[in-house]
PDB file of C-alpha atoms in Angstrom:
ATOM      1  CA  UNK A   6      -9.428  34.421 -26.781  1.00 55.00           C
ATOM      2  CA  UNK A   7      -7.435  31.223 -26.881  1.00 68.00           C
ATOM      3  CA  UNK A   8      -4.645  30.944 -29.356  1.00 84.00           C
ATOM      4  CA  UNK A   9      -4.193  28.230 -31.930  1.00 86.00           C
ATOM      5  CA  UNK A  10      -1.183  26.861 -30.048  1.00 85.00           C
ATOM      6  CA  UNK A  11      -3.209  26.390 -26.848  1.00 88.00           C
ATOM      7  CA  UNK A  12      -5.916  24.528 -28.752  1.00 88.00           C
ATOM      8  CA  UNK A  13      -3.313  22.272 -30.398  1.00 88.00           C
ATOM      9  CA  UNK A  14      -1.691  21.523 -27.043  1.00 89.00           C
ATOM     10  CA  UNK A  15      -5.071  20.632 -25.531  1.00 87.00           C
ATOM     11  CA  UNK A  16      -5.848  18.309 -28.451  1.00 87.00           C
ATOM     12  CA  UNK A  17      -2.436  16.646 -28.198  1.00 87.00           C
ATOM     13  CA  UNK A  18      -2.909  16.110 -24.465  1.00 87.00           C
ATOM     14  CA  UNK A  19      -6.335  14.527 -24.970  1.00 86.00           C
ATOM     15  CA  UNK A  20      -5.258  12.344 -27.906  1.00 85.00           C
ATOM     16  CA  UNK A  21      -3.799   9.465 -25.798  1.00 82.00           C
ATOM     17  CA  UNK A  22      -6.950   9.402 -23.677  1.00 79.00           C
ATOM     18  CA  UNK A  23      -9.146   9.111 -26.765  1.00 79.00           C
ATOM     19  CA  UNK A  24      -6.857   6.469 -28.267  1.00 77.00           C
ATOM     20  CA  UNK A  25      -7.014   4.252 -25.180  1.00 76.00           C
ATOM     21  CA  UNK A  26     -10.787   4.657 -25.078  1.00 73.00           C
ATOM     22  CA  UNK A  27     -11.037   3.431 -28.674  1.00 73.00           C
ATOM     23  CA  UNK A  28      -8.542   0.574 -28.373  1.00 71.00           C
ATOM     24  CA  UNK A  29      -9.556  -0.736 -24.930  1.00 68.00           C
ATOM     25  CA  UNK A  30     -13.300  -0.301 -25.204  1.00 67.00           C
ATOM     26  CA  UNK A  31     -14.719  -2.015 -22.091  1.00 65.00           C
ATOM     27  CA  UNK A  32     -12.084  -4.748 -22.068  1.00 64.00           C
ATOM     28  CA  UNK A  33     -11.355  -6.462 -18.792  1.00 67.00           C
ATOM     29  CA  UNK A  34      -8.203  -5.381 -17.015  1.00 65.00           C
ATOM     30  CA  UNK A  35      -7.608  -8.691 -15.241  1.00 69.00           C
ATOM     31  CA  UNK A  36      -7.522 -12.128 -16.822  1.00 68.00           C
ATOM     32  CA  UNK A  37      -9.370 -15.168 -15.566  1.00 74.00           C
ATOM     33  CA  UNK A  38      -7.365 -17.779 -13.644  1.00 76.00           C
ATOM     34  CA  UNK A  39      -6.871 -20.205 -16.511  1.00 74.00           C
ATOM     35  CA  UNK A  40      -5.632 -17.511 -18.896  1.00 72.00           C
ATOM     36  CA  UNK A  41      -3.384 -15.956 -16.271  1.00 72.00           C
ATOM     37  CA  UNK A  42      -1.792 -19.301 -15.417  1.00 71.00           C
ATOM     38  CA  UNK A  43      -1.220 -19.895 -19.130  1.00 69.00           C
ATOM     39  CA  UNK A  44       0.866 -16.721 -19.341  1.00 68.00           C
ATOM     40  CA  UNK A  45       2.615 -17.147 -16.007  1.00 70.00           C
ATOM     41  CA  UNK A  46       3.485 -20.826 -16.222  1.00 63.00           C
ATOM     42  CA  UNK A  47       6.970 -21.993 -17.076  1.00 60.00           C
ATOM     43  CA  UNK A  48       7.505 -25.108 -19.124  1.00 59.00           C
ATOM     44  CA  UNK A  49      10.570 -26.757 -20.578  1.00 52.00           C
ATOM     45  CA  UNK A  50      11.039 -26.898 -24.317  1.00 51.00           C
ATOM     46  CA  UNK A  51      10.910 -30.176 -26.226  1.00 47.00           C
ATOM     47  CA  UNK A  52      14.023 -32.318 -25.680  1.00 46.00           C
ATOM     48  CA  UNK A  53      15.710 -29.620 -23.590  1.00 49.00           C
ATOM     49  CA  UNK A  54      16.454 -29.733 -19.913  1.00 54.00           C
ATOM     50  CA  UNK A  55      16.668 -26.666 -17.787  1.00 55.00           C
ATOM     51  CA  UNK A  56      20.316 -26.768 -16.785  1.00 56.00           C
ATOM     52  CA  UNK A  57      19.719 -24.809 -13.586  1.00 57.00           C
ATOM     53  CA  UNK A  58      17.055 -27.227 -12.330  1.00 59.00           C
ATOM     54  CA  UNK A  59      19.146 -30.362 -12.873  1.00 59.00           C
ATOM     55  CA  UNK A  60      22.593 -29.308 -11.654  1.00 61.00           C
ATOM     56  CA  UNK A  61      23.379 -27.793  -8.270  1.00 61.00           C
ATOM     57  CA  UNK A  62      24.775 -24.277  -8.019  1.00 62.00           C
ATOM     58  CA  UNK A  63      28.414 -23.869  -8.972  1.00 70.00           C
ATOM     59  CA  UNK A  64      30.352 -20.808  -7.767  1.00 72.00           C
ATOM     60  CA  UNK A  65      32.590 -20.649 -10.832  1.00 72.00           C
ATOM     61  CA  UNK A  66      29.700 -20.927 -13.276  1.00 68.00           C
ATOM     62  CA  UNK A  67      27.390 -18.575 -11.376  1.00 68.00           C
ATOM     63  CA  UNK A  68      29.687 -15.773 -10.209  1.00 75.00           C
ATOM     64  CA  UNK A  69      33.181 -16.074 -11.719  1.00 72.00           C
ATOM     65  CA  UNK A  70      32.413 -16.659 -15.405  1.00 70.00           C
ATOM     66  CA  UNK A  71      29.533 -14.192 -15.432  1.00 72.00           C
ATOM     67  CA  UNK A  72      28.258 -11.399 -13.227  1.00 76.00           C
ATOM     68  CA  UNK A  73      25.961 -12.784 -10.559  1.00 80.00           C
ATOM     69  CA  UNK A  74      23.421 -11.344  -8.178  1.00 83.00           C
ATOM     70  CA  UNK A  75      22.799 -12.121  -4.517  1.00 85.00           C
ATOM     71  CA  UNK A  76      20.143 -14.720  -5.289  1.00 84.00           C
ATOM     72  CA  UNK A  77      22.504 -16.761  -7.481  1.00 82.00           C
ATOM     73  CA  UNK A  78      25.214 -16.622  -4.818  1.00 83.00           C
ATOM     74  CA  UNK A  79      22.647 -17.755  -2.234  1.00 84.00           C
ATOM     75  CA  UNK A  80      21.814 -20.761  -4.442  1.00 81.00           C
ATOM     76  CA  UNK A  81      25.480 -21.769  -4.461  1.00 81.00           C
ATOM     77  CA  UNK A  82      26.158 -21.497  -0.727  1.00 82.00           C
ATOM     78  CA  UNK A  83      22.671 -22.290   0.642  1.00 83.00           C
ATOM     79  CA  UNK A  84      23.712 -20.576   3.880  1.00 85.00           C
ATOM     80  CA  UNK A  85      23.089 -16.937   4.721  1.00 89.00           C
ATOM     81  CA  UNK A  86      26.329 -16.370   6.665  1.00 91.00           C
ATOM     82  CA  UNK A  87      28.559 -17.852   3.949  1.00 88.00           C
ATOM     83  CA  UNK A  88      26.601 -15.996   1.282  1.00 87.00           C
ATOM     84  CA  UNK A  89      26.983 -12.669   3.097  1.00 90.00           C
ATOM     85  CA  UNK A  90      30.742 -13.214   3.529  1.00 89.00           C
ATOM     86  CA  UNK A  91      31.151 -14.020  -0.158  1.00 87.00           C
ATOM     87  CA  UNK A  92      28.873 -11.170  -1.230  1.00 86.00           C
ATOM     88  CA  UNK A  93      30.869  -8.603   0.778  1.00 86.00           C
ATOM     89  CA  UNK A  94      34.086  -9.745  -0.909  1.00 85.00           C
ATOM     90  CA  UNK A  95      32.442 -10.041  -4.350  1.00 82.00           C
ATOM     91  CA  UNK A  96      30.915  -6.562  -4.367  1.00 81.00           C
ATOM     92  CA  UNK A  97      33.965  -4.809  -2.858  1.00 78.00           C
ATOM     93  CA  UNK A  98      36.681  -6.002  -5.211  1.00 71.00           C
ATOM     94  CA  UNK A  99      38.528  -2.691  -5.064  1.00 60.00           C
ATOM     95  CA  UNK A 100      37.203  -1.414  -8.344  1.00 62.00           C
ATOM     96  CA  UNK A 101      36.028   2.156  -8.421  1.00 60.00           C
ATOM     97  CA  UNK A 102      32.362   2.657  -9.201  1.00 63.00           C
ATOM     98  CA  UNK A 103      31.685   3.177 -12.862  1.00 69.00           C
ATOM     99  CA  UNK A 104      30.937   6.713 -13.943  1.00 76.00           C
ATOM    100  CA  UNK A 105      27.437   7.369 -15.221  1.00 80.00           C
ATOM    101  CA  UNK A 106      28.342   9.047 -18.514  1.00 86.00           C
ATOM    102  CA  UNK A 107      24.751   9.565 -19.619  1.00 87.00           C
ATOM    103  CA  UNK A 108      23.900  11.291 -16.343  1.00 87.00           C
ATOM    104  CA  UNK A 109      27.002  13.454 -16.579  1.00 90.00           C
ATOM    105  CA  UNK A 110      26.212  14.526 -20.158  1.00 93.00           C
ATOM    106  CA  UNK A 111      22.582  15.223 -19.242  1.00 93.00           C
ATOM    107  CA  UNK A 112      23.686  17.416 -16.334  1.00 93.00           C
ATOM    108  CA  UNK A 113      26.158  19.365 -18.472  1.00 96.00           C
ATOM    109  CA  UNK A 114      23.569  19.879 -21.221  1.00 96.00           C
ATOM    110  CA  UNK A 115      20.993  21.046 -18.674  1.00 96.00           C
ATOM    111  CA  UNK A 116      23.498  23.544 -17.255  1.00 97.00           C
ATOM    112  CA  UNK A 117      24.348  24.859 -20.736  1.00 97.00           C
ATOM    113  CA  UNK A 118      20.701  25.220 -21.756  1.00 97.00           C
ATOM    114  CA  UNK A 119      19.940  26.985 -18.467  1.00 98.00           C
ATOM    115  CA  UNK A 120      22.884  29.361 -18.997  1.00 97.00           C
ATOM    116  CA  UNK A 121      21.707  30.195 -22.537  1.00 97.00           C
ATOM    117  CA  UNK A 122      18.140  30.825 -21.374  1.00 97.00           C
ATOM    118  CA  UNK A 123      19.307  33.024 -18.487  1.00 97.00           C
ATOM    119  CA  UNK A 124      21.570  34.991 -20.847  1.00 97.00           C
ATOM    120  CA  UNK A 125      18.769  35.559 -23.381  1.00 97.00           C
ATOM    121  CA  UNK A 126      16.296  36.633 -20.688  1.00 97.00           C
ATOM    122  CA  UNK A 127      18.924  38.916 -19.139  1.00 96.00           C
ATOM    123  CA  UNK A 128      19.646  40.587 -22.493  1.00 96.00           C
ATOM    124  CA  UNK A 129      15.923  41.001 -23.136  1.00 95.00           C
ATOM    125  CA  UNK A 130      15.354  42.606 -19.726  1.00 95.00           C
ATOM    126  CA  UNK A 131      18.367  44.880 -20.161  1.00 94.00           C
ATOM    127  CA  UNK A 132      17.183  46.073 -23.589  1.00 93.00           C
ATOM    128  CA  UNK A 133      13.624  46.559 -22.317  1.00 92.00           C
ATOM    129  CA  UNK A 134      14.832  48.654 -19.385  1.00 91.00           C
ATOM    130  CA  UNK A 135      16.961  50.771 -21.732  1.00 90.00           C
ATOM    131  CA  UNK A 136      13.952  51.446 -23.963  1.00 89.00           C
ATOM    132  CA  UNK A 137      11.737  52.385 -20.999  1.00 87.00           C
ATOM    133  CA  UNK A 138      14.320  54.779 -19.626  1.00 84.00           C
ATOM    134  CA  UNK A 139      14.470  56.548 -22.979  1.00 75.00           C
ATOM    135  CA  UNK A 140      18.105  55.812 -23.402  1.00 57.00           C
ATOM    136  CA  UNK A 141      20.289  56.688 -26.385  1.00 60.00           C
ATOM    137  CA  UNK A 142      19.130  55.754 -29.825  1.00 53.00           C
ATOM    138  CA  UNK A 143      15.794  57.563 -29.735  1.00 49.00           C
TER     139      UNK A 143
END
């Protein structure tokens, strides 16, 4: 006989499926061309110019004042060899890689939870083996 907890888990697992069936009832997944181009097009705002389109790439603006990526550096140099030389120097500035604190904390917490679970299971097995052997206390 199934327990109440198993039934609740099954219902909770099927709930998102039922919800998506209700919300997206036979709706199209893909948009037509005109609607898709409406969402994907890029237009300038009223009385505003896109600064990047008008001015050429500037190394100081792109990579010194703010953190840049390879594509922005490529826009500045417009030459693959010069870009690769700059990118090697830019990415290897002698700074040590930043520590992933969230990953470190998650690993430590996982180790602690695993240690607690192993300790509890070990104590349970030890007590169960003592009871089966008819140890002291009976």
